[in-house]
Coordinates of C-alpha atoms in Angstrom, one line a residue:
Chain A
M1 CA -0.3 0.0 0.0
S2 CA 1.1 3.0 -1.2
Y3 CA 0.3 6.0 1.7
H4 CA 2.1 8.8 -0.4
A5 CA -0.1 8.3 -3.4
I6 CA -3.0 8.5 -1.3
K7 CA -1.8 11.5 0.1
A8 CA -0.7 13.0 -3.0
I9 CA -4.5 12.1 -4.9
Y10 CA -6.0 13.3 -1.8
I11 CA -4.5 16.4 -1.5
Y12 CA -4.8 16.8 -5.4
E13 CA -8.3 16.4 -5.4
M14 CA -9.0 18.9 -2.2
T15 CA -7.4 21.8 -3.1
R16 CA -9.5 21.3 -6.3
F17 CA -12.1 21.5 -3.9
F18 CA -10.8 24.8 -2.6
R19 CA -9.7 26.2 -5.8
T20 CA -14.0 26.1 -6.6
I21 CA -14.5 27.2 -2.8
F22 CA -17.6 28.9 -3.9
Q23 CA -19.2 26.6 -6.5
S24 CA -18.7 23.7 -3.7
L25 CA -19.3 24.8 -0.2
F26 CA -21.2 28.6 -0.7
S27 CA -23.5 26.9 -3.4
P28 CA -24.6 23.6 -2.3
V29 CA -25.1 25.5 1.7
L30 CA -27.4 28.3 -0.4
S31 CA -30.0 25.8 -2.0
T32 CA -29.9 23.8 1.3
S33 CA -31.2 27.0 3.6
L34 CA -33.7 27.7 0.8
Y35 CA -35.5 24.4 1.6
F36 CA -35.3 25.2 4.8
V37 CA -35.9 28.7 4.1
V38 CA -39.6 27.8 2.2
F39 CA -39.9 24.5 3.7
G40 CA -39.6 24.6 6.7
T41 CA -40.3 28.1 7.9
A42 CA -42.7 29.8 5.7
I43 CA -44.8 26.2 5.1
G44 CA -43.7 24.4 8.1
S45 CA -45.0 26.2 10.3
R46 CA -48.7 25.6 8.9
M47 CA -47.7 21.6 9.0
Q48 CA -48.6 19.4 11.8
E49 CA -45.7 17.9 14.2
I50 CA -44.6 13.7 12.7
D51 CA -43.9 11.7 15.1
G52 CA -43.6 14.5 17.8
V53 CA -41.1 16.3 15.9
S54 CA -41.8 19.8 14.1
Y55 CA -41.9 20.0 10.4
G56 CA -39.1 22.1 10.6
A57 CA -36.4 20.0 12.2
F58 CA -37.6 17.1 11.0
I59 CA -37.5 17.4 7.1
V60 CA -33.5 18.4 8.3
P61 CA -31.8 14.8 8.3
G62 CA -33.5 14.1 4.5
L63 CA -31.7 17.3 3.8
I64 CA -28.7 16.3 5.0
M65 CA -28.4 13.5 3.1
L66 CA -29.9 15.0 0.2
T67 CA -27.2 17.0 0.0
V68 CA -24.6 14.6 1.2
M69 CA -25.2 12.3 -1.5
T70 CA -25.2 14.2 -4.6
Q71 CA -22.7 16.1 -4.1
A72 CA -20.9 12.4 -2.4
T73 CA -21.8 11.2 -5.9
S74 CA -21.1 14.4 -8.2
N75 CA -17.3 15.0 -6.9
A76 CA -16.5 11.9 -6.7
S77 CA -17.6 11.0 -10.3
F78 CA -15.8 14.7 -12.0
G79 CA -12.9 13.3 -10.3
I80 CA -12.3 10.3 -11.9
Y81 CA -13.8 11.0 -15.2
F82 CA -12.1 14.4 -15.6
P83 CA -8.5 12.7 -16.0
K84 CA -10.1 10.4 -18.0
F85 CA -11.6 13.4 -20.5
S86 CA -8.8 15.3 -20.0
G87 CA -6.1 12.0 -21.4
T88 CA -4.3 12.6 -17.1
I89 CA -5.7 9.6 -16.9
Y90 CA -2.1 8.1 -18.0
E91 CA 0.1 8.4 -15.2
L92 CA -2.9 6.8 -12.8
L93 CA -2.3 3.8 -15.0
S94 CA 1.1 3.6 -14.7
S95 CA 1.3 3.8 -11.0
P96 CA 2.5 1.1 -9.4
I97 CA -0.5 1.2 -7.6
S98 CA -3.1 -0.6 -7.0
F99 CA -7.1 0.1 -7.3
V100 CA -6.9 0.0 -3.1
E101 CA -4.8 3.5 -3.7
I102 CA -6.8 4.7 -6.6
V103 CA -9.8 4.5 -4.9
S104 CA -9.2 5.3 -1.2
G105 CA -7.8 8.8 -2.9
Y106 CA -10.6 9.8 -5.0
V107 CA -12.8 8.7 -3.1
G108 CA -11.8 9.4 0.7
A109 CA -11.5 12.9 -0.6
A110 CA -15.3 13.3 -2.4
A111 CA -17.0 11.8 1.0
T112 CA -14.7 14.0 3.2
K113 CA -16.0 17.4 0.6
S114 CA -19.2 16.2 1.4
L115 CA -18.9 16.0 5.7
L116 CA -17.9 18.7 5.1
I117 CA -21.5 20.9 3.1
G118 CA -23.4 18.1 5.4
C119 CA -21.7 19.4 8.5
I120 CA -22.0 22.6 7.5
I121 CA -25.7 22.6 6.7
M122 CA -26.4 21.6 10.1
L123 CA -24.8 23.7 11.8
T124 CA -26.7 26.4 9.3
S125 CA -30.1 24.1 10.4
T126 CA -29.7 25.4 13.6
L127 CA -30.5 28.8 12.7
F128 CA -33.9 28.3 11.0
V129 CA -35.0 25.6 13.5
P130 CA -34.5 24.4 17.2
L131 CA -32.0 20.6 17.1
Q132 CA -31.8 17.2 19.0
I133 CA -29.0 14.4 17.8
A134 CA -30.2 11.4 20.2
H135 CA -27.6 9.3 19.3
P136 CA -24.7 11.8 18.1
L137 CA -22.0 9.0 17.8
V138 CA -25.1 6.6 15.2
M139 CA -25.6 9.7 13.5
V140 CA -22.1 10.3 13.0
L141 CA -21.1 6.7 11.7
F142 CA -24.3 6.8 9.6
L143 CA -23.3 10.2 7.9
C144 CA -19.5 8.3 7.3
L145 CA -21.1 5.5 5.6
T146 CA -23.7 7.6 3.6
C147 CA -20.4 10.3 2.3
F148 CA -18.0 7.3 1.4
S149 CA -20.8 4.3 0.0
F150 CA -22.2 7.4 -2.5
A151 CA -18.5 8.5 -2.9
L152 CA -18.0 5.0 -4.2
M153 CA -21.2 5.3 -6.3
G154 CA -20.4 8.4 -8.2
F155 CA -16.5 7.1 -8.7
I156 CA -18.5 3.9 -10.6
I157 CA -20.4 6.4 -13.0
G158 CA -17.2 8.5 -14.0
I159 CA -15.6 5.6 -14.3
W160 CA -18.5 4.4 -16.7
A161 CA -19.8 7.9 -18.2
K162 CA -17.9 8.5 -21.7
N163 CA -19.2 12.3 -21.8
F164 CA -20.5 15.2 -19.6
E165 CA -24.0 14.0 -20.1
Q166 CA -23.9 10.8 -19.1
L167 CA -21.8 12.0 -16.0
Q168 CA -25.3 14.2 -15.1
L169 CA -27.4 10.9 -16.5
I170 CA -27.6 8.7 -13.0
P171 CA -27.6 11.7 -10.5
L172 CA -30.4 13.7 -12.2
L173 CA -32.7 11.0 -12.9
I174 CA -31.8 8.4 -10.6
V175 CA -30.2 9.3 -7.3
T176 CA -32.2 12.5 -6.9
P177 CA -36.1 11.1 -7.2
M178 CA -35.1 8.6 -4.9
V179 CA -33.3 11.2 -2.9
F180 CA -36.6 13.0 -2.7
L181 CA -39.2 9.5 -2.9
G182 CA -36.8 8.2 0.1
G183 CA -38.5 10.3 2.6
S184 CA -36.5 13.1 2.9
F185 CA -39.9 15.2 3.3
Y186 CA -41.9 13.3 4.9
S187 CA -42.2 10.6 6.7
I188 CA -43.6 7.7 4.6
S189 CA -46.2 6.1 7.1
M190 CA -47.9 9.1 5.5
L191 CA -48.2 7.0 2.0
P192 CA -51.0 5.2 1.2
P193 CA -50.2 1.9 2.3
I194 CA -49.7 -0.5 -1.6
W195 CA -46.8 3.4 -1.5
Q196 CA -45.2 2.5 1.4
K197 CA -44.2 -1.4 0.3
I198 CA -43.1 0.1 -3.2
T199 CA -41.1 2.8 -0.8
L200 CA -39.3 -0.7 0.8
F201 CA -37.6 -1.1 -3.0
N202 CA -36.1 2.5 -2.4
P203 CA -32.6 1.6 -0.6
V204 CA -32.4 5.8 -0.1
V205 CA -35.8 5.1 2.3
Y206 CA -33.3 2.6 4.9
L207 CA -30.5 5.6 4.7
I208 CA -32.9 8.6 5.7
S209 CA -34.6 6.4 8.2
G210 CA -31.1 5.5 10.3
F211 CA -29.8 9.6 9.9
R212 CA -33.5 10.5 11.0
W213 CA -33.4 7.6 14.2
S214 CA -30.1 9.0 15.0
F215 CA -31.5 12.5 15.2
F216 CA -35.6 12.3 16.5
D217 CA -35.4 8.1 18.4
T218 CA -37.8 7.7 15.5
A219 CA -37.8 5.9 12.1
D220 CA -39.7 4.6 9.7
V221 CA -37.7 1.0 9.5
P222 CA -35.9 -0.9 11.9
V223 CA -32.1 1.0 12.2
G224 CA -30.4 -2.6 11.9
S225 CA -32.3 -2.7 8.0
S226 CA -30.9 0.9 7.5
L227 CA -27.4 -0.4 9.0
M228 CA -27.6 -3.3 6.7
A229 CA -28.9 -1.6 3.8
I230 CA -25.9 1.0 4.1
F231 CA -23.0 -1.9 4.7
A232 CA -24.7 -3.9 1.8
F233 CA -24.6 -1.0 -0.3
T234 CA -21.0 -0.2 0.6
V235 CA -19.8 -3.5 0.0
L236 CA -21.9 -3.9 -3.5
C237 CA -20.1 -0.7 -4.8
I238 CA -15.8 -2.0 -3.3
V239 CA -17.0 -5.0 -5.2
V240 CA -17.6 -3.5 -8.3
I241 CA -14.8 -1.2 -8.2
W242 CA -12.7 -4.9 -8.0
W243 CA -14.3 -5.8 -11.1
I244 CA -13.5 -3.0 -12.7
F245 CA -9.5 -2.5 -12.5
R246 CA -9.8 -6.1 -12.1
T247 CA -11.0 -5.9 -16.0
G248 CA -9.9 -2.5 -17.1
W249 CA -13.5 -1.8 -18.4
R250 CA -13.8 1.6 -19.5
I251 CA -10.2 2.4 -18.6
R252 CA -7.6 -0.3 -19.9
L253 CA -7.7 -0.4 -23.5
Chain B
M1 CA 25.4 -4.1 -20.4
S2 CA 22.9 -6.0 -19.3
D3 CA 19.2 -6.1 -20.3
I4 CA 16.8 -3.9 -18.9
I5 CA 14.0 -4.7 -20.8
C6 CA 12.9 -7.7 -21.9
I7 CA 9.8 -8.2 -24.1
E8 CA 8.8 -11.6 -25.7
G9 CA 6.0 -12.8 -28.2
L10 CA 3.8 -9.7 -27.6
S11 CA 0.5 -9.3 -29.6
K12 CA -1.9 -6.7 -29.3
S13 CA -4.9 -7.9 -30.7
Y14 CA -8.5 -5.3 -30.0
A15 CA -12.1 -6.6 -29.7
D16 CA -12.9 -5.7 -33.9
G17 CA -10.1 -7.6 -34.5
A18 CA -7.8 -5.0 -35.7
N19 CA -4.3 -6.5 -35.3
V20 CA -1.6 -4.0 -33.8
L21 CA 1.0 -5.5 -32.7
S22 CA 1.8 -9.4 -33.7
D23 CA 4.7 -11.3 -32.1
V24 CA 7.3 -8.1 -30.7
N25 CA 10.0 -9.2 -30.0
L26 CA 13.0 -7.1 -28.2
N27 CA 15.5 -6.2 -25.3
V28 CA 16.4 -3.4 -24.6
K29 CA 19.9 -2.4 -22.9
D30 CA 20.7 -0.6 -19.1
G31 CA 21.7 2.3 -19.5
E32 CA 21.5 3.1 -23.5
I33 CA 19.0 5.0 -25.7
F34 CA 16.4 3.6 -28.1
A35 CA 15.2 4.8 -31.2
L36 CA 11.4 3.5 -31.9
L37 CA 10.7 4.4 -35.1
G38 CA 7.5 3.4 -37.7
P39 CA 5.2 5.2 -39.4
N40 CA 1.9 7.1 -37.5
G41 CA 0.1 3.3 -36.7
A42 CA 2.8 1.1 -36.4
G43 CA 2.5 0.0 -32.8
K44 CA 4.9 2.3 -31.5
T45 CA 2.7 4.3 -29.2
T46 CA 0.5 0.5 -28.5
L47 CA 3.9 -1.0 -27.8
I48 CA 5.2 1.4 -25.0
S49 CA 1.2 2.3 -23.3
I50 CA 1.8 -1.8 -22.9
I51 CA 5.2 -1.8 -21.0
C52 CA 4.1 1.2 -19.3
G53 CA 0.6 -0.9 -18.4
I54 CA -1.2 2.0 -20.0
V55 CA -2.6 -0.9 -22.4
R56 CA -3.6 -5.2 -22.0
A57 CA -1.3 -6.9 -23.8
S58 CA -3.0 -9.8 -25.6
S59 CA -0.7 -12.8 -25.5
G60 CA 3.5 -12.4 -24.9
T61 CA 5.8 -11.9 -21.7
I62 CA 7.4 -8.4 -20.3
M63 CA 10.1 -8.4 -18.2
V64 CA 11.7 -5.4 -16.6
D65 CA 14.6 -5.4 -14.4
G66 CA 13.6 -9.2 -14.3
H67 CA 10.1 -8.5 -12.3
D68 CA 7.1 -9.3 -15.2
Y69 CA 5.4 -6.5 -15.4
V70 CA 2.1 -7.8 -14.8
K71 CA 3.3 -10.1 -11.6
D72 CA 5.7 -7.4 -10.1
Y73 CA 4.2 -4.4 -12.0
R74 CA 4.4 -2.0 -8.2
W75 CA 8.3 -2.9 -9.0
T76 CA 8.5 -2.9 -12.9
R77 CA 6.5 0.4 -13.0
D78 CA 8.1 1.8 -10.1
L79 CA 11.1 1.9 -12.9
I80 CA 9.3 4.0 -15.4
G81 CA 8.2 7.0 -16.3
L82 CA 6.5 8.3 -19.4
V83 CA 5.5 11.3 -21.1
P84 CA 3.0 10.8 -23.5
Q85 CA 2.7 11.5 -27.4
E86 CA -0.4 14.3 -26.4
I87 CA -0.1 16.8 -23.9
A88 CA -2.7 15.4 -21.1
L89 CA -2.4 17.9 -18.0
D90 CA -4.8 19.6 -15.8
S91 CA -5.4 23.6 -17.3
F92 CA -6.3 25.0 -13.7
E93 CA -3.4 23.1 -11.7
T94 CA 0.2 25.1 -11.1
V95 CA 3.1 23.8 -12.7
M96 CA 4.6 22.6 -9.1
R97 CA 2.0 20.8 -8.3
T98 CA 1.2 18.5 -10.7
C99 CA 4.7 17.8 -10.4
R100 CA 4.0 17.0 -6.8
L101 CA 1.2 14.7 -7.5
S102 CA 2.9 12.8 -10.1
R103 CA 6.2 12.5 -7.5
G104 CA 3.0 11.4 -5.2
L105 CA 1.6 9.3 -7.8
F106 CA 5.4 7.4 -7.5
G107 CA 5.0 7.0 -3.5
R108 CA 8.0 8.8 -3.1
R109 CA 8.1 11.9 -0.4
K110 CA 7.1 15.0 -1.1
D111 CA 10.5 16.8 -2.3
D112 CA 10.3 20.4 -3.2
A113 CA 13.6 20.6 -4.1
L114 CA 14.1 17.8 -6.6
I115 CA 11.3 18.9 -8.3
E116 CA 12.4 23.2 -8.6
D117 CA 16.0 21.2 -9.7
I118 CA 14.0 19.5 -12.3
L119 CA 12.0 22.8 -13.4
D120 CA 15.6 25.1 -13.5
K121 CA 17.1 22.5 -16.0
L122 CA 13.8 22.7 -18.1
S123 CA 13.6 26.8 -18.1
L124 CA 10.6 26.1 -16.1
I125 CA 11.2 27.4 -12.3
D126 CA 10.3 30.9 -13.7
K127 CA 6.7 29.3 -14.1
R128 CA 6.4 26.9 -10.9
D129 CA 3.4 28.9 -9.6
S130 CA 1.5 29.2 -13.0
Q131 CA -1.8 27.8 -14.1
L132 CA -0.5 25.2 -16.4
R133 CA -2.9 26.8 -19.4
E134 CA -1.5 30.1 -18.9
L135 CA 2.2 28.1 -20.4
S136 CA 2.9 27.6 -24.7
G137 CA 2.3 24.4 -26.4
G138 CA 6.6 23.8 -25.8
M139 CA 6.4 25.1 -22.4
K140 CA 3.4 22.2 -21.3
R141 CA 5.7 19.8 -22.9
R142 CA 8.5 20.6 -21.2
V143 CA 6.1 19.8 -18.0
M144 CA 5.4 16.3 -19.0
I145 CA 8.9 16.1 -18.6
A146 CA 9.2 16.9 -15.6
K147 CA 6.5 14.9 -14.4
A148 CA 7.9 12.3 -16.2
L149 CA 11.0 12.4 -14.2
S150 CA 10.1 14.2 -10.8
H151 CA 9.9 10.2 -9.1
E152 CA 13.7 9.3 -10.0
P153 CA 12.9 6.5 -13.0
K154 CA 15.8 4.9 -14.2
I155 CA 13.7 4.0 -17.2
L156 CA 12.0 7.0 -19.4
F157 CA 9.4 6.6 -22.4
L158 CA 9.8 9.7 -24.6
D159 CA 6.8 8.7 -27.1
E160 CA 7.4 12.3 -30.2
P161 CA 8.6 13.9 -27.3
T162 CA 9.5 17.1 -29.6
A163 CA 6.3 17.4 -32.1
G164 CA 5.8 20.0 -32.6
V165 CA 8.4 22.1 -31.1
D166 CA 10.6 24.5 -32.1
V167 CA 14.1 24.0 -33.2
E168 CA 15.4 25.3 -30.4
L169 CA 13.6 23.4 -27.8
R170 CA 14.8 20.5 -29.6
K171 CA 17.8 20.4 -29.4
D172 CA 17.8 22.5 -25.4
M173 CA 15.8 18.6 -24.9
W174 CA 18.6 16.4 -27.0
R175 CA 20.9 18.0 -24.2
L176 CA 18.7 16.7 -21.3
V177 CA 18.0 13.3 -22.5
L178 CA 22.3 12.6 -23.6
A179 CA 22.3 14.3 -19.4
L180 CA 19.8 11.6 -18.0
K181 CA 21.7 8.8 -20.5
E182 CA 25.2 10.0 -18.1
R183 CA 23.4 9.1 -15.2
G184 CA 22.6 5.9 -16.2
V185 CA 18.6 6.3 -17.2
T186 CA 17.5 3.9 -20.1
I187 CA 16.0 5.9 -22.5
I188 CA 13.2 4.7 -24.9
L189 CA 12.6 7.0 -27.8
T190 CA 9.5 7.3 -30.0
T191 CA 10.2 9.9 -32.7
H192 CA 8.9 10.9 -36.2
Y193 CA 12.3 12.9 -37.1
I194 CA 14.8 10.7 -37.7
E195 CA 17.6 13.3 -37.3
E196 CA 16.9 12.8 -33.3
A197 CA 17.1 9.2 -33.5
E198 CA 20.6 9.8 -35.6
A199 CA 21.8 12.6 -32.9
M200 CA 21.4 9.7 -30.1
A201 CA 20.3 6.9 -30.8
D202 CA 22.5 4.1 -29.9
R203 CA 20.5 1.6 -31.5
V204 CA 17.9 1.3 -33.7
G205 CA 14.8 -0.6 -33.8
V206 CA 11.9 -0.4 -36.8
I207 CA 8.7 -1.3 -36.6
S208 CA 5.7 -1.7 -39.3
K209 CA 2.4 -2.4 -39.1
G210 CA 2.6 -4.0 -35.2
K211 CA 5.9 -6.2 -36.8
L212 CA 9.0 -5.2 -35.0
A213 CA 11.7 -5.5 -39.3
L214 CA 14.5 -4.3 -37.7
V215 CA 16.7 -3.8 -34.4
E216 CA 20.6 -2.7 -34.9
E217 CA 22.9 -0.7 -33.2
K218 CA 22.8 2.7 -34.4
E219 CA 25.9 2.8 -36.8
S220 CA 25.6 -0.3 -37.9
L221 CA 23.0 0.1 -39.9
L222 CA 24.3 3.6 -41.3
R223 CA 27.2 1.2 -42.0
R224 CA 25.3 -1.6 -43.3
L225 CA 22.9 0.0 -45.4
G226 CA 24.7 3.8 -45.9
K227 CA 25.9 4.8 -48.8
K228 CA 27.2 7.8 -49.9
T229 CA 26.5 9.9 -52.5
L230 CA 29.1 12.0 -55.0
R231 CA 27.8 15.2 -56.5
I232 CA 29.8 16.2 -59.5
E233 CA 28.7 20.0 -61.4
L234 CA 29.7 20.8 -64.5
Q235 CA 31.2 24.3 -65.4
K236 CA 28.7 23.6 -68.3
P237 CA 25.9 21.5 -68.5
V238 CA 25.6 18.9 -71.4
A239 CA 22.5 17.6 -74.0
V240 CA 22.9 14.0 -73.5
L241 CA 25.5 11.4 -70.9
P242 CA 28.8 11.1 -72.2
T243 CA 28.4 6.7 -73.7
V244 CA 31.7 6.3 -71.3
L245 CA 29.9 7.6 -68.5
E246 CA 26.2 5.8 -69.2
P247 CA 28.1 2.5 -67.0
F248 CA 27.8 3.8 -63.7
N249 CA 24.6 4.4 -63.8
L250 CA 24.8 8.1 -62.8
D251 CA 21.5 10.7 -61.6
V252 CA 21.2 14.0 -64.4
E253 CA 19.8 16.9 -62.3
D254 CA 19.9 20.7 -62.5
N255 CA 19.1 20.0 -66.6
G256 CA 22.6 18.0 -67.2
S257 CA 24.8 20.1 -65.2
T258 CA 24.9 17.7 -61.8
F259 CA 25.7 14.2 -61.5
L260 CA 24.3 11.9 -59.0
Y261 CA 27.0 9.2 -58.5
T262 CA 25.6 6.2 -55.7
Y263 CA 28.1 4.1 -54.1
D264 CA 28.8 1.8 -51.0
K265 CA 31.6 3.2 -48.7
N266 CA 32.4 0.0 -47.5
A267 CA 33.1 -1.6 -50.6
N268 CA 36.6 -2.4 -51.9
R269 CA 36.2 -0.4 -55.1
T270 CA 34.0 2.0 -54.6
G271 CA 34.5 3.3 -58.9
I272 CA 35.4 7.0 -57.9
T273 CA 38.9 6.7 -59.3
K274 CA 37.6 5.0 -62.3
L275 CA 34.6 8.0 -62.8
L276 CA 36.7 10.7 -62.6
S277 CA 39.1 9.4 -64.7
E278 CA 36.2 8.8 -67.5
L279 CA 35.5 12.4 -67.0
S280 CA 38.9 14.2 -67.5
S281 CA 38.3 11.6 -70.8
T282 CA 35.8 13.1 -71.8
G283 CA 36.9 16.7 -71.5
L284 CA 34.2 17.5 -69.2
I285 CA 35.5 20.7 -67.1
L286 CA 34.2 19.7 -63.2
K287 CA 32.4 23.1 -61.0
D288 CA 32.8 21.1 -57.7
L289 CA 32.7 17.8 -56.2
Q290 CA 30.8 16.9 -52.6
T291 CA 30.0 13.5 -50.9
Q292 CA 26.7 13.2 -48.7
Q293 CA 26.2 10.1 -46.5
T294 CA 22.7 8.4 -46.8
S295 CA 21.1 9.2 -43.6
L296 CA 18.8 7.6 -41.5
E297 CA 15.4 8.9 -42.5
D298 CA 16.8 7.5 -46.4
I299 CA 17.7 4.0 -45.3
F300 CA 14.2 3.9 -42.8
I301 CA 12.3 5.2 -46.0
D302 CA 13.5 2.8 -48.5
M303 CA 12.6 -0.1 -45.3
I304 CA 9.3 1.2 -45.4
Q305 CA 9.1 1.2 -48.7
K306 CA 9.7 -2.7 -49.0
E307 CA 8.1 -3.3 -46.3
N308 CA 4.6 -3.0 -48.0
S309 CA 6.0 -3.7 -51.4

């Protein structure tokens, strides 16, 4: 294992993040704050409490997850797609490192960026709603695992994408709808029975439910199921990436 | 000199059936400059890309410094620096940071002093904090070389390193390559500029249609295949070649005022004395005499034409 290589990729990627700090940090924080203003404060004040939690506070975990998932995916996918696009991937492929170092560097950086954004959004939310965290350690575990697993998925998308359109395709058409329909803004118990069952096939439901449980001690699905879902998703992504590097799919001719 | 790279039976074909390399066998000696020549699409870049781990071979083995390039990829790639044909850089990064990344990828500790030394040798030190998009094409190519050197490779692949750069920069690069050779770095060079190979290479390989047509010491190649031409300029042009000169197979140029006589300089009898004697007998008055050595380029073109025919 080459720790210098992991560090080099990680620092390089983080430098890019700080170079575009306005776009990287301010933009997601601003858009999430708008959600708080519109859904939390304006509409939320007219909504009933959900499981004893005010609507404004109820959507905080969902909003953090929404941002963290999309940011982890887009940062990781862009991180590995850009070297493919610019041709600099030759350097990664010809250096004496395995997929473990490459993935650790790129996914680690993307996960860090999204974690940073998630934490800032959490702090920002306290300006709008009173926030409590019932299980802080579980909250950190869920947040870190979500950042990591969605960065892994973003990495796969970056390898798969042949152009910028494809790079945006999965996050826009699959990830965002899954997050919105995964209970970011509502409890799935509010849905008709048939939709409650269908929604359980959406893996994001488990992540948001588990994350929300760590805040309010109330969940749509058992916390154990949520943890199993996120572990399974992480392992699946790692296996896919291992297969990509083993076969050279879309990276080595 | 021992062999640092040993390639045996290397072939590469793509899914569409295109056969890019066929049964290539090649040994590169430690510390030499090896020039790989060939027309576009001959397979030069594919061969380099396979050794560096960018492209997968269909069959064959490669040993680098006695280690298998697949099983011991960490060992073999650690020794290799690559300057690819295309300029591939992150335009928004600075020269220094992109070199640091290259060094780090090869598992080396951060060493800005060493990178600055390389940049200095490549006349880039003033640009160390400049974004790559601000640099000229020639400077970008030098950055590519700086990146490849930043982990102090033992073997350096230069894939058309001077394509599109001006003459002055090309000469600078030649000096750098020769300095690296002095330090014991093995250099494998592909180039379209035959003069580049002629000026620097110890040995030359010619690849055509994916097959290695020839590998030979440059000097021996020039000796073996090299021909000389005697250029004879006359005071006044002649309308018809005198009969006594016909056996010499002269080429007539400049409306009959120049004769070209091609001969083998290694032959026991070159025929020059007899030619000059016969010329004297015709009464023609000579204006000038010059001899020219056949260049590697002439040999290369001749070889490729024979290959194609």
